[in-house]
mmCIF file of C-alpha atoms in Angstrom:
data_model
loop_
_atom_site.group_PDB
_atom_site.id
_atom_site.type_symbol
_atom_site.label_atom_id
_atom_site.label_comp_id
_atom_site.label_asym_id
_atom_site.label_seq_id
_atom_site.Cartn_x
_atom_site.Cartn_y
_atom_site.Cartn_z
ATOM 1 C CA UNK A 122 -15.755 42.249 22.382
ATOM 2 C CA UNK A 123 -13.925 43.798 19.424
ATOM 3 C CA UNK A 124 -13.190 43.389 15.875
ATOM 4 C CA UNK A 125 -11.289 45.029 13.070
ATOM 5 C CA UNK A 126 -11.299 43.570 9.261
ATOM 6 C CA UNK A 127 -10.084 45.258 6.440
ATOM 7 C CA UNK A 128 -12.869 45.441 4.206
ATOM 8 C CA UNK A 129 -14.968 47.000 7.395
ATOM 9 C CA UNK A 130 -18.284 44.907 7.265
ATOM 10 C CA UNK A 131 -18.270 43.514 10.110
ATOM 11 C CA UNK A 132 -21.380 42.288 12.988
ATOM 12 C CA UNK A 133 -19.664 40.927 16.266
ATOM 13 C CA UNK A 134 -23.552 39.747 17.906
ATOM 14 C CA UNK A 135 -26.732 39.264 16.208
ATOM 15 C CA UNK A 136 -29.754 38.519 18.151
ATOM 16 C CA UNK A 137 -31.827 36.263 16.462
ATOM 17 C CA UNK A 138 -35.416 34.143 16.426
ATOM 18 C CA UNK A 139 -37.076 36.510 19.269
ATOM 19 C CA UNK A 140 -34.219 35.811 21.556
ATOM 20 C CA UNK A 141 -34.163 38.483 24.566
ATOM 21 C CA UNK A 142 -30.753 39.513 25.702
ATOM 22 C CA UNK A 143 -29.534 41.644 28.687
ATOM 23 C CA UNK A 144 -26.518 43.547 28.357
ATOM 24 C CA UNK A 145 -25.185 44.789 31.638
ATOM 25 C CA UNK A 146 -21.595 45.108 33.742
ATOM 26 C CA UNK A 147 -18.569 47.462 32.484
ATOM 27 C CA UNK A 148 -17.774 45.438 29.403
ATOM 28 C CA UNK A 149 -16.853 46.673 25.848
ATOM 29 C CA UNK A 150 -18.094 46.220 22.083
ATOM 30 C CA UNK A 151 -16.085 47.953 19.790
ATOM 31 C CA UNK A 152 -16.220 47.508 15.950
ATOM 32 C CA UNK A 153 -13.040 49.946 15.181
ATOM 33 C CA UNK A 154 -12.571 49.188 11.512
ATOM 34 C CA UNK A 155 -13.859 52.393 9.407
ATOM 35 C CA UNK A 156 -16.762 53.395 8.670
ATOM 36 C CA UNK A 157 -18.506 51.044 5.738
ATOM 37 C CA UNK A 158 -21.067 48.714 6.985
ATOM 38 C CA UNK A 159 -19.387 48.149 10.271
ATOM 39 C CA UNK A 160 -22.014 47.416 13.991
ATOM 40 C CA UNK A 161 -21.656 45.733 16.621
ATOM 41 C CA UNK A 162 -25.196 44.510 17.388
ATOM 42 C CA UNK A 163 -27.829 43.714 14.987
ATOM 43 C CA UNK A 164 -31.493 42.907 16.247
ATOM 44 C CA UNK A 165 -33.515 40.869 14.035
ATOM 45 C CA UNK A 166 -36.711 38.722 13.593
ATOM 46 C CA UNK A 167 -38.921 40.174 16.230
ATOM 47 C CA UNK A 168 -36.179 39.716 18.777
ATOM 48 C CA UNK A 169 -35.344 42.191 22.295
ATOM 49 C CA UNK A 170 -32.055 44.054 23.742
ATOM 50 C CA UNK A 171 -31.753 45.203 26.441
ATOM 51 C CA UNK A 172 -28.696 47.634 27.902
ATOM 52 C CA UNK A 173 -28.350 48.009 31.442
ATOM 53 C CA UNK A 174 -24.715 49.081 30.923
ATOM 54 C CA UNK A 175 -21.204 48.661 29.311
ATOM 55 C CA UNK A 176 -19.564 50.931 26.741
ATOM 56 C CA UNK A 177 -20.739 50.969 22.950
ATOM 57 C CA UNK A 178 -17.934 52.242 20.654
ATOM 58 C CA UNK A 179 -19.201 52.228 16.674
ATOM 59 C CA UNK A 180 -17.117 52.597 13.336
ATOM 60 C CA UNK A 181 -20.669 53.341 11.787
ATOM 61 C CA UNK A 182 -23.258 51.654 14.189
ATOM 62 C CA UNK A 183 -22.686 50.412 18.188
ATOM 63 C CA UNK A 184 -26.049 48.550 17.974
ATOM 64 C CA UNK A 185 -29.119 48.089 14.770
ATOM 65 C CA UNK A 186 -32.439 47.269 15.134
ATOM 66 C CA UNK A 187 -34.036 45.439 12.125
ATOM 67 C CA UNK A 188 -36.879 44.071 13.850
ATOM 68 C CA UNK A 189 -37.321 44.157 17.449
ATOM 69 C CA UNK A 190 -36.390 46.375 20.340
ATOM 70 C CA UNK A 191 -33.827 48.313 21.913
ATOM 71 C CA UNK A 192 -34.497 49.982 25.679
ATOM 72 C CA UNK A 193 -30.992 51.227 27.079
ATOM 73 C CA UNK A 194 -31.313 52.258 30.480
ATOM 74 C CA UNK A 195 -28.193 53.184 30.824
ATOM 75 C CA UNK A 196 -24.506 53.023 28.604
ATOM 76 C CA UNK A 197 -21.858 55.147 26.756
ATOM 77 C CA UNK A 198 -22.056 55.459 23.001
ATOM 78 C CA UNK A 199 -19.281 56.823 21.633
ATOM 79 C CA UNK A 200 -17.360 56.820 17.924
ATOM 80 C CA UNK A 201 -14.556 54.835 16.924
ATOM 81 C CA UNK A 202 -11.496 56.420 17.007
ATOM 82 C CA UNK A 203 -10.702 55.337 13.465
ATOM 83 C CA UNK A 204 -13.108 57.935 11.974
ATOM 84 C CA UNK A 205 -12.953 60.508 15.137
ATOM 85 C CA UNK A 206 -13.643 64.333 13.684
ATOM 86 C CA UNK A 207 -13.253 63.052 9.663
ATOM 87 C CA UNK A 208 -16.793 61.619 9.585
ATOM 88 C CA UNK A 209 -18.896 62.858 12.465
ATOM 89 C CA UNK A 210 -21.918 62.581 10.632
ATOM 90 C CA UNK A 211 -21.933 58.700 11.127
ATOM 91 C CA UNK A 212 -22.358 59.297 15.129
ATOM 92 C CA UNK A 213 -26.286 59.769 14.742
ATOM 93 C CA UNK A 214 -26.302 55.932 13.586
ATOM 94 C CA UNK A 215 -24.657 54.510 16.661
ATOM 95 C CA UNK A 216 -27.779 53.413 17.853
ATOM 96 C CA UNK A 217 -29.812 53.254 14.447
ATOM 97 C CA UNK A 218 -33.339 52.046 13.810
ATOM 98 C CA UNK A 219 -34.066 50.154 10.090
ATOM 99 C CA UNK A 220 -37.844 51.534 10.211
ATOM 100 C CA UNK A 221 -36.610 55.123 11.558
ATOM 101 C CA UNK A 222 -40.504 56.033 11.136
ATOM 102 C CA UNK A 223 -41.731 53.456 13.142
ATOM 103 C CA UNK A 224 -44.139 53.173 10.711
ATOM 104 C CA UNK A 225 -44.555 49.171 10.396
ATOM 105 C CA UNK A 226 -44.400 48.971 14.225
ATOM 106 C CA UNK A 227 -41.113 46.578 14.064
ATOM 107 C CA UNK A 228 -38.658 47.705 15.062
ATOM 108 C CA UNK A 229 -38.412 50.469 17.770
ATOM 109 C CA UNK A 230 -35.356 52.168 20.118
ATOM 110 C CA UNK A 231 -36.183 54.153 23.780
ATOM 111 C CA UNK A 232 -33.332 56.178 24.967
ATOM 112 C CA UNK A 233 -34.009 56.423 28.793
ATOM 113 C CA UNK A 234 -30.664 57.019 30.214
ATOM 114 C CA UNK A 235 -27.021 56.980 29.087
ATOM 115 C CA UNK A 236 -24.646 59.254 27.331
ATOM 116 C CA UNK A 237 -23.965 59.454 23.975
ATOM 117 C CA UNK A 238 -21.697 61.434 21.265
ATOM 118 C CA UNK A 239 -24.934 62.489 19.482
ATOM 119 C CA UNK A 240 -28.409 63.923 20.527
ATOM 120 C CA UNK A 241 -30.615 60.950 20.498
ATOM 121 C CA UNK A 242 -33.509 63.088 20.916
ATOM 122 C CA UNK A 243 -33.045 64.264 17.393
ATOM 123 C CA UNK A 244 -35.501 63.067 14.866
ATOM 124 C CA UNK A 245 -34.210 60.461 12.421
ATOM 125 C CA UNK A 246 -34.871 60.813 8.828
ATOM 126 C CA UNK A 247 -38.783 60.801 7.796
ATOM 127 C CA UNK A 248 -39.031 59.894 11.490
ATOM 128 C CA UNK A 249 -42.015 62.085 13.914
ATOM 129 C CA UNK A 250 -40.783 60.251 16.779
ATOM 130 C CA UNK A 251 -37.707 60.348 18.582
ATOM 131 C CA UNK A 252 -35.359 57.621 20.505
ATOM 132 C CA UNK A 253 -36.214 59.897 23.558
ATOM 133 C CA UNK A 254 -39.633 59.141 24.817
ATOM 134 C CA UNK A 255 -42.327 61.893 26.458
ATOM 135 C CA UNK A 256 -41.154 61.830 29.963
ATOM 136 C CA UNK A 257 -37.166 62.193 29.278
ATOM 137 C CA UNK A 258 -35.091 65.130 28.718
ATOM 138 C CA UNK A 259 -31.543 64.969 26.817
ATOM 139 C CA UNK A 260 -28.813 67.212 28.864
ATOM 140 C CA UNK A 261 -25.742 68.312 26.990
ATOM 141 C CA UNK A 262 -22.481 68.338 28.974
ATOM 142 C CA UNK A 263 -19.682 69.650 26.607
ATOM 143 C CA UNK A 264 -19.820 66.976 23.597
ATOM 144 C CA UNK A 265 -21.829 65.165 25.278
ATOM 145 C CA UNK A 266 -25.578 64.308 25.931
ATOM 146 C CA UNK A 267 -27.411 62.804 28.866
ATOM 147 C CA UNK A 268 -30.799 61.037 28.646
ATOM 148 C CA UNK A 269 -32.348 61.540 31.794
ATOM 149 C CA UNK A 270 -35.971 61.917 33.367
ATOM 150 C CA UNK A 271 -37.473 65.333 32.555
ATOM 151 C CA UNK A 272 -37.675 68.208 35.781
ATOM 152 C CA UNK A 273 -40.030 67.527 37.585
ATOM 153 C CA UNK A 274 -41.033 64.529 36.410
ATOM 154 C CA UNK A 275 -40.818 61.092 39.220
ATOM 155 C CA UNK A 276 -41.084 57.578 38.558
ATOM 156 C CA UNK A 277 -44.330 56.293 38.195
ATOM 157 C CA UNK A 278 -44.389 52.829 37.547
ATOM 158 C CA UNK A 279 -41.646 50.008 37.945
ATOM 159 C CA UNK A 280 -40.813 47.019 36.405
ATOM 160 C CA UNK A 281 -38.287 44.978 38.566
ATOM 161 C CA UNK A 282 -35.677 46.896 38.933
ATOM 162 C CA UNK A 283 -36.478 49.523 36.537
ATOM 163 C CA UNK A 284 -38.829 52.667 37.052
ATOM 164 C CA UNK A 285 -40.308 54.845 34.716
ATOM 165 C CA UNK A 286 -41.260 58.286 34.255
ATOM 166 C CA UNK A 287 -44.531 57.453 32.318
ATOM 167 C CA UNK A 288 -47.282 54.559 32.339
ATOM 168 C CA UNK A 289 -47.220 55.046 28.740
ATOM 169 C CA UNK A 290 -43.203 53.653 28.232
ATOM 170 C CA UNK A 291 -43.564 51.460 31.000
ATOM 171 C CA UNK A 292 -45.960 49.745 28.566
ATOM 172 C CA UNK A 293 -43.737 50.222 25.397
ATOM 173 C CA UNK A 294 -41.296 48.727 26.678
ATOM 174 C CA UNK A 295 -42.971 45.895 29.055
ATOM 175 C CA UNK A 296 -42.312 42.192 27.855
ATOM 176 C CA UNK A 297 -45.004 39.682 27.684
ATOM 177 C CA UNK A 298 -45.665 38.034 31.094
ATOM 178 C CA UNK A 299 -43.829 41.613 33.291
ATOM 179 C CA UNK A 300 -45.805 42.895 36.241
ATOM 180 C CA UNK A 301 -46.318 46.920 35.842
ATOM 181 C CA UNK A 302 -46.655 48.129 39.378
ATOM 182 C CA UNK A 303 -47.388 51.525 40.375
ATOM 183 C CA UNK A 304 -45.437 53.682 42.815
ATOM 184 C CA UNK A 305 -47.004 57.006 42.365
ATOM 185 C CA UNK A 306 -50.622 58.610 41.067
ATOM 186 C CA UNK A 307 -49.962 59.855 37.779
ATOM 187 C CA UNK A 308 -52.266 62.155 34.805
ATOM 188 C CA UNK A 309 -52.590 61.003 31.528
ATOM 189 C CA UNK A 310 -52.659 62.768 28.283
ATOM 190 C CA UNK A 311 -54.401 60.135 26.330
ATOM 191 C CA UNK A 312 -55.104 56.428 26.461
ATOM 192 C CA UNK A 313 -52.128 54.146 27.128
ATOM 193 C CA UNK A 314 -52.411 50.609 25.030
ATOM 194 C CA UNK A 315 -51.751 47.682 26.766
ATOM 195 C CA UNK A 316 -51.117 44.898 24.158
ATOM 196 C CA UNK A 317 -48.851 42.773 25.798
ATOM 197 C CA UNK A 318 -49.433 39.519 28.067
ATOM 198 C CA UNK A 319 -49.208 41.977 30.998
ATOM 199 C CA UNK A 320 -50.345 42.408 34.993
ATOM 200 C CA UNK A 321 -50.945 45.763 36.312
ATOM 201 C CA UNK A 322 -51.076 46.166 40.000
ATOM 202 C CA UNK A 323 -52.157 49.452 41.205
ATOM 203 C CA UNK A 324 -50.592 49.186 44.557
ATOM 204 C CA UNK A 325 -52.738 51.547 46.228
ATOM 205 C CA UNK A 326 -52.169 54.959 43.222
ATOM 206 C CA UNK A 327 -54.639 56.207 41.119
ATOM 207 C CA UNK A 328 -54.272 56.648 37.234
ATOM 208 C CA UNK A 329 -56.348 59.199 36.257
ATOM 209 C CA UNK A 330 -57.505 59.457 32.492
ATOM 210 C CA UNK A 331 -57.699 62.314 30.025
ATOM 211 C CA UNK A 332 -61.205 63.786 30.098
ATOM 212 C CA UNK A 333 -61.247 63.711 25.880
ATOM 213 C CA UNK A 334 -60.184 60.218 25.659
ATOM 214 C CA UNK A 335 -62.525 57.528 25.063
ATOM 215 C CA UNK A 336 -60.632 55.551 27.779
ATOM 216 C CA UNK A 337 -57.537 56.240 30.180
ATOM 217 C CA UNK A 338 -56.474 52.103 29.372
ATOM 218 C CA UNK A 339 -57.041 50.536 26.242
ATOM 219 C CA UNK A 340 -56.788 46.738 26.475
ATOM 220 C CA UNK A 341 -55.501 44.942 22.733
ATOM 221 C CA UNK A 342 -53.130 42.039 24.562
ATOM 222 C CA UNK A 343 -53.824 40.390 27.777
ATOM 223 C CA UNK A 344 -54.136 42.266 30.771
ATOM 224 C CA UNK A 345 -54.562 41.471 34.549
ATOM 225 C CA UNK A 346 -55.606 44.233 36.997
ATOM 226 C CA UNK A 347 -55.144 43.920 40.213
ATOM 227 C CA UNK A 348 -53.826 45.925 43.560
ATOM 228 C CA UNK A 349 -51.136 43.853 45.987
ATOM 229 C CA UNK A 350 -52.352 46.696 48.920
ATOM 230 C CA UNK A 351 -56.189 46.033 49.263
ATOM 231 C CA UNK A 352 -56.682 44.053 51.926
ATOM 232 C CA UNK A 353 -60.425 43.247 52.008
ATOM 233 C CA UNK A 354 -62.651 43.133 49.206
ATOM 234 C CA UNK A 355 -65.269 45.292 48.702
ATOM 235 C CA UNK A 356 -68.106 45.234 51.164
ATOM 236 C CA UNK A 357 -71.642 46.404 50.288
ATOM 237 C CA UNK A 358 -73.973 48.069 52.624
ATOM 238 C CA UNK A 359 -77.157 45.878 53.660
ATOM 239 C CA UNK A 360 -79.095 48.236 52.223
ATOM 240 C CA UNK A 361 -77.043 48.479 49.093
ATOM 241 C CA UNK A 362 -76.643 52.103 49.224
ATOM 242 C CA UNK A 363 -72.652 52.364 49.452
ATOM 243 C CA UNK A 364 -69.543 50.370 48.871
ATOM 244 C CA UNK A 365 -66.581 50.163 51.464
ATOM 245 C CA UNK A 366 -63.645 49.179 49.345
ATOM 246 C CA UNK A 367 -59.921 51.081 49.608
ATOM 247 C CA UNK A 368 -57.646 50.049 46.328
ATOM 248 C CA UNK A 369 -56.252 52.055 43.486
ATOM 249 C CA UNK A 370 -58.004 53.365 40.974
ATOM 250 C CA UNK A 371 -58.046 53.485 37.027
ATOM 251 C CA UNK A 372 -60.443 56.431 36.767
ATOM 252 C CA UNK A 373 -61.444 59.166 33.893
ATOM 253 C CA UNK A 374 -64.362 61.953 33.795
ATOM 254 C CA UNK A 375 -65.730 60.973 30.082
ATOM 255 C CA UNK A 376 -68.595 61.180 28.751
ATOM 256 C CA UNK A 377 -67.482 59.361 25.501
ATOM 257 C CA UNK A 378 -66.051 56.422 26.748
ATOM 258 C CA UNK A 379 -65.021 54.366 29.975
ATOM 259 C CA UNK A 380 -62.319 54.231 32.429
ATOM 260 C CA UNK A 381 -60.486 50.554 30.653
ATOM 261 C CA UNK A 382 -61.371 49.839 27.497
ATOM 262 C CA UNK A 383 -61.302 46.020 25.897
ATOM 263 C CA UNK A 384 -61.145 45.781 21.925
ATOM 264 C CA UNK A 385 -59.600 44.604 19.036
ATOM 265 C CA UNK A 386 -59.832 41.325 19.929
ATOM 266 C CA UNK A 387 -57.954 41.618 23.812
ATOM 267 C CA UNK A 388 -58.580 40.059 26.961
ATOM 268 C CA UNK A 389 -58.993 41.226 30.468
ATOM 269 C CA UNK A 390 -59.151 39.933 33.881
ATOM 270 C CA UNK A 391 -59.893 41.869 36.801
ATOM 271 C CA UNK A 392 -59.111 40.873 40.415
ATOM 272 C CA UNK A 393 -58.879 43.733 42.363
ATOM 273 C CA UNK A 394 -58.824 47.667 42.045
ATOM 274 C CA UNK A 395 -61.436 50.218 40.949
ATOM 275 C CA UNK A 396 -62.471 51.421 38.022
ATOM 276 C CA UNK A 397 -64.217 54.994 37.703
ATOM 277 C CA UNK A 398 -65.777 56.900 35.345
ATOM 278 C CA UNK A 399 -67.665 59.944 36.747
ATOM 279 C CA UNK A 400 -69.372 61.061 33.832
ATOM 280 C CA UNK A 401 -70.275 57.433 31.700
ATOM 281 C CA UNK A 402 -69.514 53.949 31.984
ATOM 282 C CA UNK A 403 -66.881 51.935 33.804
ATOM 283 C CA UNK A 404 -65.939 49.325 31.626
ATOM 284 C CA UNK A 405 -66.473 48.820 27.856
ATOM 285 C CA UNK A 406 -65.926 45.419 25.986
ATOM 286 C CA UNK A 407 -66.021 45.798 22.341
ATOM 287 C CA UNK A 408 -66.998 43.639 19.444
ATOM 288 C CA UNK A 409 -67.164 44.013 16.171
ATOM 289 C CA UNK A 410 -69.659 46.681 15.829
ATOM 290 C CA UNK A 411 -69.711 47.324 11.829
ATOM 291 C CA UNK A 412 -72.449 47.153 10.372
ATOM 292 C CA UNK A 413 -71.029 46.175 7.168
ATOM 293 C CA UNK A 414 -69.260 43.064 8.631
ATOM 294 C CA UNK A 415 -70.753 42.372 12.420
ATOM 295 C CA UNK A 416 -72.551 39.225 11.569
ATOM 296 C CA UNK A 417 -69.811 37.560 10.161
ATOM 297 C CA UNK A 418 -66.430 38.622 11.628
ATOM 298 C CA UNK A 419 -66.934 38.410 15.829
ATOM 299 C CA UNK A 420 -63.764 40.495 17.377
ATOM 300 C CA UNK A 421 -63.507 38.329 20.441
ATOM 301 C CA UNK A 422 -62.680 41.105 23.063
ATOM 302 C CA UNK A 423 -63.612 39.503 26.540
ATOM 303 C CA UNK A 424 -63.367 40.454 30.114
ATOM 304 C CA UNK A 425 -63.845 38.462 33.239
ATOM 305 C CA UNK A 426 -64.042 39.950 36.753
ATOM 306 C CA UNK A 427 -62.937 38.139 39.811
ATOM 307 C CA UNK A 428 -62.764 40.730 42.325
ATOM 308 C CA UNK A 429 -62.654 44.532 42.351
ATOM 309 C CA UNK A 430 -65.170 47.391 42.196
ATOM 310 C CA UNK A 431 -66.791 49.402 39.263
ATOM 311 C CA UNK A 432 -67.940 52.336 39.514
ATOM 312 C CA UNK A 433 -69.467 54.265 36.925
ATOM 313 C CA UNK A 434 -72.595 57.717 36.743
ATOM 314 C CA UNK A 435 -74.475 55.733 33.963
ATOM 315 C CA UNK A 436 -74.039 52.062 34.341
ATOM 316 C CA UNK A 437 -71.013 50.374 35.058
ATOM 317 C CA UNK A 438 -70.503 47.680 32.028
ATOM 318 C CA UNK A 439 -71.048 47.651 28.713
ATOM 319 C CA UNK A 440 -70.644 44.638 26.132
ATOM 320 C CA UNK A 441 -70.925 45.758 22.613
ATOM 321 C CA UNK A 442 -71.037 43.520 19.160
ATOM 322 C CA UNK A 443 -70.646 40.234 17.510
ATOM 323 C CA UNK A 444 -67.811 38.591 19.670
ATOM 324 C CA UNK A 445 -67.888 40.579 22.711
ATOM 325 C CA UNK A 446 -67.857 38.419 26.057
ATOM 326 C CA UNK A 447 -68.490 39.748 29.380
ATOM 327 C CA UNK A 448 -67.952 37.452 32.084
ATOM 328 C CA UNK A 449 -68.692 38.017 36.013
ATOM 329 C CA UNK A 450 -67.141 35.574 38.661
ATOM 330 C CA UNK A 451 -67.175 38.138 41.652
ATOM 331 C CA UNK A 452 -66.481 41.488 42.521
ATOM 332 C CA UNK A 453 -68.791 44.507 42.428
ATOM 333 C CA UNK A 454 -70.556 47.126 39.966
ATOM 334 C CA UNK A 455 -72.769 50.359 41.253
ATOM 335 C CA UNK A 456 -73.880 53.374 39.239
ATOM 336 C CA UNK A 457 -75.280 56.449 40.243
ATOM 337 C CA UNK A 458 -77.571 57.119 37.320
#
């Protein structure tokens, strides 16, 4: 796809009304006009991109995000030739983000592969994030730079196709109604949010929370856990002593919190897996606490369990506040304390 025009303002695709679009194969969009106003892509009203491949060259910008998101997995984002060395400052905005702050959470851009003319991992302006997410390194190669997974780090969750080096941008960039499965255990720093109409399937790995975080998941959207590589439920002794159950495991050591969190209104359903919490509870569903406002205002955070174990030092569930729902179809909770 290409276009020229003399007065240079110029959009060859805009994604509109929360349309999702894949862009893939060995294809082309070029906007070689100048510099003034001139993209190729523009991403508004809440809508999704996605580049799997195909070569991005930009008089001023290859692809904007207004509102919406941008995940390139992989690509080549280079300048137009029309400007080549008389304006390199315009190659930062070949990929450029309206809210470069990410302040207003509308708009965002994750860089996690492809090459590019510019350093994605540099901070836009009044930006503290970068297009590179925690997980990626950039890799320059003469004028050149490479997004790729940082040394040392693996894939540890998929998405179809896709794998990523964090649980945290698996989530970032997950669409309502993916499946997050795991292929590998993996450490968190702090809690990762799920807020998306999502499924999580542990697949047999364990997730293992930061010790100073009040939980290592913390459910906002709608979440299903479960794990495709139990193949029995758990089984309690007769003398309900132990619990024979082998499935993945969400599990933290806190002693301020619980292993999956529920608040702010989200909803959980549990069918299979563990959740652990060695030093407090297993699972918290949260309300609206305030004293201020409680009576009036329920948050309507609610979890159901079908299936699954929790396992917990002080007791495995807690409900909390005007609008908190707890409810138990099967599965199995057991505490030490």
């Amino acid at each position: 796809v290409q276009g020229q025009s003399p007065s240079c303002t110029l959009l060859l695709i805009s994604v509109e009304k929360g349309a999702e679009v894949t862009i893939t194969g060995n294809g082309t969009i070029d906007t070689e006009c100048g510099y003034n106003n001139s993209f190729g892509v523009d991403i508004i009203q809440n809508s999704s991109v996605v580049v799997e491949n195909g070569t991005f060259t930009g008089a001023t910008t290859g692809i904007q995000v207004t509102t919406g998101s941008l995940t390139i997995y992989d690509g080549t984002f280079v300048q137009a030739e029309t400007i080549g060395s008389a304006a390199p400052g315009f190659a930062k905005y070949l990929i450029n983000c309206i809210d470069a702050s990410f302040a207003n959470g509308t708009a965002r851009i994750y860089a996690l592969g492809g090459t590019y003319c510019f350093d994605p991992s540099a901070k836009p302006e009044a930006s503290e994030t970068t297009y590179v997410p925690e997980g990626y390194t950039v890799i320059r190669e003469g004028n050149l730079y490479k997004v790729e997974p940082a040394d040392g780090e693996s894939a540890v969750a998929k998405i179809g196709n896709h794998t990523f080096a964090t649980l945290a941008v698996a989530a970032s960039v997950a669409k309502d109604g993916d499946t997050i499965t795991m292929v590998s255990d993996t450490q968190l720093d702090s809690a990762v949010v799920m807020n998306k109409e999502l499924t999580l399937d542990l697949a047999g790995y364990t997730i293992t929370g930061s010790a100073s975080a009040l939980s290592a998941i913390a459910v906002t959207g709608n979440l299903t856990i479960t794990d495709s590589t139990a193949k029995e439920e758990p089984v309690v002794s007769p003398d309900y002593e132990t619990v024979d159950y082998e499935a993945g495991k969400i599990e933290i050591a806190s002693s301020k919190g619980a292993a999956v969190s529920v608040q702010e209104g989200g909803q959980l359903t549990v069918e299979g897996g563990i959740l652990k919490n060695t030093r407090n509870i297993g699972l918290g569903v949260h309300g609206n606490s305030d004293p201020e406002t409680w009576s009036n205002h329920p948050i309507d955070s609610t979890a159901t369990i079908n299936g699954g174990l929790v396992l917990a030092q002080e007791y495995g569930i807690g409900v909390y506040g005007n609008g908190a729902v707890l409810n138990v179809n099967d599965g199995v909770s057991s505490t030490v304390d």
